Amino acid sequence: MESKKLKLTFATGVTTVTGANFLLETVEPELKVKILVDCGMEQGSSEAEKNNRMPFAYDPTTIDYLLVTHAHIDHIGRIPKLVKDGFKGKIFSTPETRALAPLLLEDSAHLLEGEAERKGLPVLYNMNDVKKAFTLWHEIPYHTSTKLHGGFDIYIKDAGHILGSGMYEITYNGKKILFSGDLGNSPTPLLEDTEQITGETYVVMESVYGDRNHESHAERRDKLENVIEDTIREGGALVVPCFSLEKTQVILHEINNLVEEGRVPSVPVFLDSPLAIKVTEIYRKFQKNFNIEVKAEIKEGDDIFNFKNLRLIQSSEESKQLLDVPNPKIIIAGSGMSNGGRVVHHEINYLPDPKSTILLIGYQSHGTLGRRIQEKPKSVRILGQEILVRAKIVQIDGYSSHKDSDHLVSFVSDTRDSVKKVFPVMGEPKSSIFLAQKIQDNLGVEAYHPQDGESVLLDF
């Protein structure tokens, strides 16, 4: 078979964890096919906000396909802008991602409109752009081959990261390139494990935790039990900054089990996030995606996202009234990196309280309030106020939805006999570079950490 070449451009999402956006295209002048993988928003800093407003590194009107790995905003957040700027191609994702994406993008549009008004800037995109994007959106179930123009074939495997998360295996001229999206920290409390990959020629993979490992799965649950018990004993409030998608559902399920097994006292638990409440309903509709243990719980009649003393908070007025609820109590609120949302107000209220605890269970990007709190300063500035930090700051990495360093290497090892090159992306540089070296040292596989905007030619 005659060798061909494809060009891979790392538009954004390379030297940062967020903002995934990669372009795979043909180079033959007689046949032009352009495939985007993800179109995410950078998150976490004022610099990220500026970058999101920058023109795309390519002409959106020339893109034929957009493949969406999953519904987190750092993978879908700029899709409406892509459409606004002229994209008219086809968008593909799993049905689960298609069900979740409107909730996340509508919430994003609402926040962006408010932000633009406050700062006197033009809005990045609006609700009409969101709606238009879904007129272009098509569903592909897991394990289904779909032929694209120009001799491309795509196949989605389960990434095990969040509900509906997929890895795209793109076959061209008899060779395969895999885009991992984000890879789940298997085994997860809710979902099936990340599927194995074999026969890949190239792998573009995440590297969020490329330089470190998590606690064991048993240890993470013990730590959660201990932090709940300690906060109750102290008579404080446990505040959990939580992503609305996946992390909230995992924590609800874990607390549900701890309460029902009598491992922690039953105290008031407040889910203070209208978006998380809506996402949880989508999770209920796709119970077929859950792992065998969770399916068994449901079959026995357990409502895995509900338990005694859980209260769902919808309105902002109800949220404000939580301050008047006596301690001890647990408040789960967005956002996961404390870069907005209702959790910020709870942190203002409880960071100065030595009896209370802030529990961090997700990655905290550089430049976010969550990262500053994670560093345990004496005080932190929130909404123009200098807030003393007297509360306990606890981190549980085991609830990360991302694979750790050893498991990322293991993921690649399944295809080591065929893979020519691995590109660690979607991580801070130190994590990506460390993972690249570890893959080379442990597996003897060439690995290269690209730069933002860099393009490489791949032999097919």
Coordinates of C-alpha atoms in Angstrom, one line a residue:
M1 CA 0.0 0.0 0.0
E2 CA 1.4 3.4 -1.0
S3 CA 2.4 5.5 1.9
K4 CA 0.6 8.7 2.6
K5 CA 1.0 11.6 5.0
L6 CA -1.4 13.4 7.4
K7 CA -0.7 16.7 9.2
L8 CA -1.5 16.9 12.9
T9 CA -1.7 20.3 14.4
F10 CA -1.8 20.8 18.2
A11 CA -3.9 24.0 18.1
T12 CA -4.5 24.4 21.9
G13 CA -4.5 22.1 24.9
V14 CA -0.9 21.2 24.9
T15 CA 1.0 23.2 27.5
T16 CA -2.2 23.3 29.7
V17 CA -4.6 20.8 31.0
T18 CA -7.6 22.6 29.4
G19 CA -8.6 23.8 25.9
A20 CA -8.2 20.5 24.0
N21 CA -8.2 21.2 20.2
F22 CA -6.4 19.2 17.6
L23 CA -6.5 19.2 13.8
L24 CA -5.8 16.2 11.6
E25 CA -5.8 16.8 7.9
T26 CA -4.7 15.5 4.5
V27 CA -1.8 17.1 2.7
E28 CA -2.5 16.0 -0.9
P29 CA -3.8 19.0 -2.9
E30 CA -6.3 16.8 -4.8
L31 CA -8.0 15.7 -1.6
K32 CA -8.6 18.0 1.4
V33 CA -10.2 16.6 4.5
K34 CA -9.9 18.3 7.8
I35 CA -10.9 16.7 11.1
L36 CA -11.0 18.4 14.4
V37 CA -10.8 16.5 17.7
D38 CA -12.5 18.5 20.5
C39 CA -12.9 22.3 20.6
G40 CA -12.5 23.1 24.3
M41 CA -12.2 26.2 26.4
E42 CA -9.1 27.1 28.4
Q43 CA -10.0 27.5 32.0
G44 CA -8.4 28.9 35.2
S45 CA -6.9 32.3 34.6
S46 CA -7.3 35.7 33.0
E47 CA -4.8 34.6 30.3
A48 CA -7.1 31.6 29.5
E49 CA -10.0 34.0 29.1
K50 CA -7.9 36.1 26.6
N51 CA -6.9 32.9 24.7
N52 CA -10.5 31.8 24.4
R53 CA -11.2 35.1 22.5
M54 CA -8.3 34.6 20.1
P55 CA -9.1 33.5 16.5
F56 CA -8.8 29.8 15.8
A57 CA -5.5 28.6 14.4
Y58 CA -7.4 27.4 11.3
D59 CA -10.3 28.6 9.2
P60 CA -13.5 27.2 10.7
T61 CA -15.3 27.3 7.3
T62 CA -12.8 24.7 6.0
I63 CA -13.3 22.0 8.7
D64 CA -15.3 19.0 7.6
Y65 CA -15.7 17.1 10.9
L66 CA -15.5 17.7 14.6
L67 CA -15.1 14.7 16.9
V68 CA -16.1 15.3 20.5
T69 CA -14.5 13.0 23.1
H70 CA -16.7 14.1 26.0
A71 CA -18.9 16.9 27.5
H72 CA -16.5 18.7 29.8
I73 CA -16.3 22.4 28.9
D74 CA -12.5 22.2 28.4
H75 CA -13.3 19.8 25.5
I76 CA -16.6 21.4 24.1
G77 CA -16.6 25.0 25.4
R78 CA -15.6 26.7 22.1
I79 CA -17.9 24.7 19.8
P80 CA -20.5 27.5 19.6
K81 CA -17.7 30.0 18.8
L82 CA -16.6 27.6 16.0
V83 CA -20.1 27.6 14.6
K84 CA -20.4 31.4 15.0
D85 CA -17.1 31.7 13.0
G86 CA -18.4 29.7 10.1
F87 CA -18.1 26.0 10.8
K88 CA -20.8 24.0 8.9
G89 CA -19.4 20.5 9.0
K90 CA -20.6 17.5 11.0
I91 CA -20.2 17.1 14.8
F92 CA -19.9 13.5 16.2
S93 CA -20.1 12.2 19.7
T94 CA -21.6 9.3 21.7
P95 CA -25.4 9.6 22.5
E96 CA -24.5 10.2 26.2
T97 CA -22.3 13.1 25.3
R98 CA -25.0 14.5 23.0
A99 CA -27.4 14.4 25.9
L100 CA -25.0 16.1 28.4
A101 CA -23.5 18.8 26.1
P102 CA -26.6 21.1 25.9
L103 CA -26.7 21.4 29.7
L104 CA -23.0 22.4 29.8
L105 CA -23.0 24.7 26.8
E106 CA -26.2 26.5 27.8
D107 CA -24.7 27.1 31.3
S108 CA -21.5 28.3 29.7
A109 CA -23.4 30.7 27.4
H110 CA -25.2 32.1 30.3
L111 CA -22.0 32.7 32.3
L112 CA -20.2 34.2 29.3
E113 CA -23.0 36.7 28.7
G114 CA -22.9 37.8 32.3
E115 CA -19.1 38.1 32.2
A116 CA -19.1 40.1 29.0
E117 CA -21.6 42.5 30.4
R118 CA -19.6 43.0 33.6
K119 CA -16.3 43.6 31.7
G120 CA -17.8 45.6 28.8
L121 CA -16.6 43.0 26.2
P122 CA -18.4 41.5 23.2
V123 CA -19.9 38.1 24.2
L124 CA -17.9 35.1 23.0
Y125 CA -21.1 33.3 21.9
N126 CA -24.8 33.3 22.8
M127 CA -27.7 30.8 23.1
N128 CA -28.4 31.0 19.4
D129 CA -24.9 29.8 18.6
V130 CA -25.4 26.9 21.0
K131 CA -28.6 25.9 19.4
K132 CA -27.1 26.1 15.9
A133 CA -24.3 23.8 17.0
F134 CA -26.8 21.0 17.8
T135 CA -28.3 21.2 14.3
L136 CA -25.0 19.8 13.1
W137 CA -24.6 17.2 15.9
H138 CA -24.8 13.4 15.2
E139 CA -24.6 10.5 17.5
I140 CA -22.3 7.5 17.2
P141 CA -22.7 4.6 19.7
Y142 CA -19.6 3.0 21.2
H143 CA -18.1 0.2 19.0
T144 CA -19.6 1.5 15.8
S145 CA -17.5 2.2 12.7
T146 CA -18.4 5.3 10.7
K147 CA -16.9 6.2 7.3
L148 CA -15.9 9.7 6.6
H149 CA -15.1 11.4 3.3
G150 CA -11.6 10.8 1.9
G151 CA -11.1 7.2 3.1
F152 CA -11.2 7.9 6.9
D153 CA -13.0 5.5 9.3
I154 CA -13.7 6.4 12.9
Y155 CA -14.5 4.0 15.8
I156 CA -15.3 5.0 19.4
K157 CA -14.0 3.1 22.5
D158 CA -15.0 3.8 26.1
A159 CA -12.5 6.0 27.8
G160 CA -14.1 5.4 31.3
H161 CA -13.6 9.1 32.2
I162 CA -17.2 10.4 32.5
L163 CA -20.5 9.3 31.2
G164 CA -20.2 9.0 27.4
S165 CA -16.5 9.7 27.2
G166 CA -14.9 8.2 24.1
M167 CA -11.5 7.6 22.5
Y168 CA -11.5 8.1 18.8
E169 CA -9.6 5.5 16.7
I170 CA -9.2 7.0 13.3
T171 CA -8.1 4.6 10.5
Y172 CA -6.6 5.9 7.3
N173 CA -4.7 4.0 4.6
G174 CA -4.6 0.9 6.9
K175 CA -3.0 2.6 9.9
K176 CA -4.6 4.0 13.0
I177 CA -4.2 7.1 15.2
L178 CA -5.9 7.2 18.6
F179 CA -7.1 10.4 20.3
S180 CA -7.7 9.4 23.9
G181 CA -9.6 12.5 25.2
D182 CA -9.4 12.2 29.0
L183 CA -8.8 8.7 30.4
G184 CA -10.7 7.4 33.4
N185 CA -9.2 6.5 36.8
S186 CA -10.3 2.9 36.5
P187 CA -11.9 1.2 38.3
T188 CA -14.2 4.2 38.9
P189 CA -17.0 4.1 41.5
L190 CA -19.7 4.3 38.7
L191 CA -18.5 3.5 35.2
E192 CA -16.9 0.7 33.2
D193 CA -13.1 0.6 32.9
T194 CA -11.2 2.3 30.2
E195 CA -11.0 -0.1 27.2
Q196 CA -7.7 -1.5 26.0
I197 CA -6.2 -0.3 22.8
T198 CA -4.2 -2.4 20.3
G199 CA -2.8 -1.9 16.8
E200 CA -2.4 1.9 17.0
T201 CA 0.3 3.6 15.0
Y202 CA 0.1 6.9 16.8
V203 CA -1.5 7.9 20.1
V204 CA -2.4 11.4 21.2
M205 CA -3.1 11.1 24.9
E206 CA -3.8 13.2 28.0
S207 CA -1.2 13.6 30.7
V208 CA -2.8 15.6 33.5
Y209 CA -1.3 13.3 36.2
G210 CA 1.7 12.2 34.0
D211 CA 4.2 12.8 36.8
R212 CA 2.4 11.4 39.9
N213 CA 0.2 8.6 41.2
H214 CA -3.1 8.7 43.1
E215 CA -4.0 7.0 46.4
S216 CA -5.5 3.5 46.1
H217 CA -9.2 3.2 45.6
A218 CA -9.7 1.8 49.1
E219 CA -7.7 4.6 50.5
R220 CA -9.7 7.3 48.9
R221 CA -12.9 6.0 50.4
D222 CA -11.3 5.7 53.8
K223 CA -10.0 9.3 53.5
L224 CA -13.5 10.5 52.6
E225 CA -15.0 8.7 55.6
N226 CA -12.4 10.2 57.9
V227 CA -12.8 13.8 56.7
I228 CA -16.6 13.6 57.1
E229 CA -16.3 12.1 60.6
D230 CA -13.6 14.6 61.6
T231 CA -15.6 17.6 60.4
I232 CA -18.8 16.3 62.2
R233 CA -16.8 15.8 65.4
E234 CA -15.4 19.3 65.2
G235 CA -18.9 20.7 64.6
G236 CA -18.0 22.4 61.3
A237 CA -19.1 22.5 57.7
L238 CA -17.6 20.3 55.1
V239 CA -17.5 22.3 51.8
V240 CA -16.7 20.3 48.6
P241 CA -16.0 22.3 45.4
C242 CA -17.3 19.9 42.8
F243 CA -17.6 19.6 39.1
S244 CA -21.2 19.2 38.1
L245 CA -20.4 16.5 35.6
E246 CA -19.1 13.1 37.0
K247 CA -17.5 14.3 40.2
T248 CA -20.8 15.2 41.8
Q249 CA -22.4 11.9 40.9
V250 CA -19.4 10.0 42.2
I251 CA -19.4 11.8 45.6
L252 CA -23.2 11.4 45.9
H253 CA -22.8 7.7 45.4
E254 CA -19.9 7.4 47.8
I255 CA -21.7 9.4 50.6
N256 CA -24.9 7.3 49.9
N257 CA -23.0 4.1 50.6
L258 CA -21.2 5.5 53.6
V259 CA -24.5 6.7 55.1
E260 CA -26.4 3.5 54.3
E261 CA -23.6 1.3 55.7
G262 CA -23.5 3.3 58.9
R263 CA -19.9 4.3 58.4
V264 CA -20.6 8.0 58.9
P265 CA -23.3 9.8 60.9
S266 CA -26.3 11.1 58.9
V267 CA -26.0 14.9 58.8
P268 CA -27.6 17.4 56.4
V269 CA -26.1 17.2 52.9
F270 CA -26.8 20.0 50.4
L271 CA -26.2 19.6 46.7
D272 CA -26.0 23.3 45.8
S273 CA -25.9 23.2 42.0
P274 CA -28.8 23.4 39.6
L275 CA -26.5 22.2 36.8
A276 CA -25.3 19.2 38.8
I277 CA -28.9 18.3 39.6
K278 CA -29.8 18.2 35.9
V279 CA -26.7 16.2 35.0
T280 CA -27.5 13.7 37.7
E281 CA -30.9 13.1 35.9
I282 CA -29.0 12.4 32.7
Y283 CA -26.9 9.8 34.6
R284 CA -30.1 8.1 35.8
K285 CA -31.2 7.8 32.1
F286 CA -28.0 6.0 31.1
Q287 CA -27.7 3.4 33.8
K288 CA -26.6 0.9 31.2
N289 CA -23.2 2.6 31.3
F290 CA -22.6 1.8 34.9
N291 CA -20.3 -0.9 36.1
I292 CA -21.6 -4.3 37.3
E293 CA -21.4 -3.5 41.0
V294 CA -23.5 -0.3 40.6
K295 CA -26.0 -2.1 38.4
A296 CA -26.4 -4.7 41.2
E297 CA -27.0 -1.9 43.8
I298 CA -29.7 -0.4 41.6
K299 CA -31.3 -3.9 40.9
E300 CA -31.6 -4.3 44.7
G301 CA -33.6 -1.1 44.9
D302 CA -31.0 1.4 46.0
D303 CA -31.4 4.9 44.6
I304 CA -27.6 5.5 44.3
F305 CA -27.8 9.3 44.1
N306 CA -30.2 9.8 47.0
F307 CA -30.0 9.2 50.7
K308 CA -31.4 10.4 54.1
N309 CA -30.9 14.1 54.7
L310 CA -29.9 15.0 51.2
R311 CA -31.4 18.2 49.9
L312 CA -31.2 19.6 46.4
I313 CA -30.7 23.4 46.3
Q314 CA -32.1 25.2 43.2
S315 CA -32.4 28.9 43.9
S316 CA -29.7 31.3 44.8
E317 CA -31.9 32.4 47.8
E318 CA -31.9 28.9 49.1
S319 CA -28.2 28.8 48.7
K320 CA -27.7 31.9 50.8
Q321 CA -29.9 30.4 53.5
L322 CA -27.5 27.5 54.0
L323 CA -25.4 29.8 56.2
D324 CA -28.2 29.7 58.7
V325 CA -28.3 25.9 58.8
P326 CA -26.5 24.8 62.0
N327 CA -23.3 22.8 61.7
P328 CA -22.3 20.0 61.2
K329 CA -23.3 19.8 57.5
I330 CA -21.9 19.0 54.1
I331 CA -22.2 21.4 51.1
I332 CA -21.4 20.2 47.6
A333 CA -21.3 23.1 45.2
G334 CA -19.8 24.2 41.9
S335 CA -17.4 25.0 40.5
G336 CA -14.7 22.3 40.9
M337 CA -11.8 24.7 40.7
S338 CA -13.6 27.5 42.7
N339 CA -13.3 29.8 39.7
G340 CA -16.9 30.9 40.0
G341 CA -20.2 29.5 41.0
R342 CA -21.9 29.2 44.4
V343 CA -19.0 27.4 46.1
V344 CA -17.1 30.7 46.2
H345 CA -19.6 32.2 48.6
H346 CA -19.4 29.1 50.8
E347 CA -15.6 29.4 50.9
I348 CA -15.9 33.0 52.0
N349 CA -18.1 31.9 54.8
Y350 CA -16.2 28.8 56.0
L351 CA -12.5 29.3 55.1
P352 CA -12.1 31.5 58.3
D353 CA -13.6 28.7 60.5
P354 CA -11.0 26.4 62.1
K355 CA -13.8 23.8 62.7
S356 CA -14.7 23.6 59.0
T357 CA -13.0 21.8 56.1
I358 CA -12.6 22.5 52.4
L359 CA -12.3 19.2 50.6
L360 CA -10.6 19.3 47.2
I361 CA -11.3 16.2 45.1
G362 CA -10.4 17.3 41.6
Y363 CA -7.5 18.8 39.6
Q364 CA -6.9 22.5 40.4
S365 CA -5.5 24.3 37.4
H366 CA -2.8 26.9 37.7
G367 CA -4.2 30.3 38.2
T368 CA -7.5 29.2 39.8
L369 CA -8.8 30.0 43.3
G370 CA -8.9 26.3 43.9
R371 CA -5.1 26.1 43.3
R372 CA -4.5 29.0 45.6
I373 CA -6.5 27.4 48.3
Q374 CA -4.8 24.0 47.7
E375 CA -1.5 25.7 48.6
K376 CA -2.8 26.5 52.1
P377 CA -2.0 30.2 52.3
K378 CA -2.7 32.3 55.4
S379 CA -5.3 34.3 53.5
V380 CA -6.7 34.3 50.0
R381 CA -8.5 37.1 48.0
I382 CA -12.0 36.2 46.9
L383 CA -14.4 38.6 45.2
G384 CA -12.3 41.6 46.3
Q385 CA -12.2 40.4 50.0
E386 CA -9.1 39.2 51.8
I387 CA -10.3 36.0 53.5
L388 CA -8.3 34.3 56.3
V389 CA -7.7 30.6 55.8
R390 CA -8.2 28.8 59.1
A391 CA -10.3 25.9 57.9
K392 CA -8.6 22.6 57.2
I393 CA -7.7 22.1 53.5
V394 CA -7.8 18.4 52.5
Q395 CA -7.0 16.9 49.2
I396 CA -8.0 13.4 48.0
D397 CA -6.4 12.7 44.6
G398 CA -8.0 9.2 44.4
Y399 CA -11.3 10.7 43.3
S400 CA -9.7 12.2 40.2
S401 CA -11.4 11.2 37.0
H402 CA -8.0 10.9 35.3
K403 CA -5.5 8.1 35.2
D404 CA -2.3 8.6 37.2
S405 CA 1.2 8.2 35.9
D406 CA 1.6 4.4 36.2
H407 CA -1.8 3.7 34.6
L408 CA -1.1 6.1 31.7
V409 CA 2.0 4.1 30.9
S410 CA 0.1 0.8 31.3
F411 CA -2.5 2.2 28.9
V412 CA 0.2 2.7 26.2
S413 CA 1.8 -0.7 26.9
D414 CA -1.2 -2.5 25.5
T415 CA -0.3 -1.2 22.0
R416 CA 3.5 -1.0 22.4
D417 CA 4.1 -3.6 19.6
S418 CA 2.6 -1.4 17.0
V419 CA 2.8 2.2 18.1
K420 CA 5.4 4.4 16.4
K421 CA 5.0 7.6 18.4
V422 CA 3.0 8.9 21.4
F423 CA 2.1 12.5 22.0
P424 CA 1.4 13.4 25.6
V425 CA -0.8 16.5 25.7
M426 CA -3.5 18.1 27.9
G427 CA -1.2 18.5 30.9
E428 CA 1.1 21.1 32.5
P429 CA 4.5 20.9 30.8
K430 CA 6.2 19.1 33.7
S431 CA 3.6 16.4 33.7
S432 CA 3.6 15.9 29.9
I433 CA 7.4 15.9 29.6
F434 CA 7.8 13.5 32.6
L435 CA 5.2 11.1 31.0
A436 CA 7.0 11.2 27.6
Q437 CA 10.3 10.2 29.2
K438 CA 8.6 7.5 31.3
I439 CA 7.0 6.0 28.3
Q440 CA 10.3 5.9 26.5
D441 CA 12.2 4.5 29.5
N442 CA 9.7 1.9 30.5
L443 CA 8.3 0.8 27.1
G444 CA 11.0 1.7 24.6
V445 CA 8.3 3.7 22.7
E446 CA 9.1 7.1 21.1
A447 CA 7.1 9.8 22.9
Y448 CA 7.2 13.6 22.2
H449 CA 5.6 16.5 24.0
P450 CA 4.7 19.1 21.3
Q451 CA 4.3 22.8 21.7
D452 CA 1.2 24.9 21.3
G453 CA 0.5 25.5 17.6
E454 CA 3.1 23.0 16.5
S455 CA 2.3 20.8 13.4
V456 CA 3.9 17.4 12.6
L457 CA 3.7 15.2 9.5
L458 CA 2.7 11.6 10.2
D459 CA 3.4 8.7 7.8
F460 CA 0.3 6.7 6.9

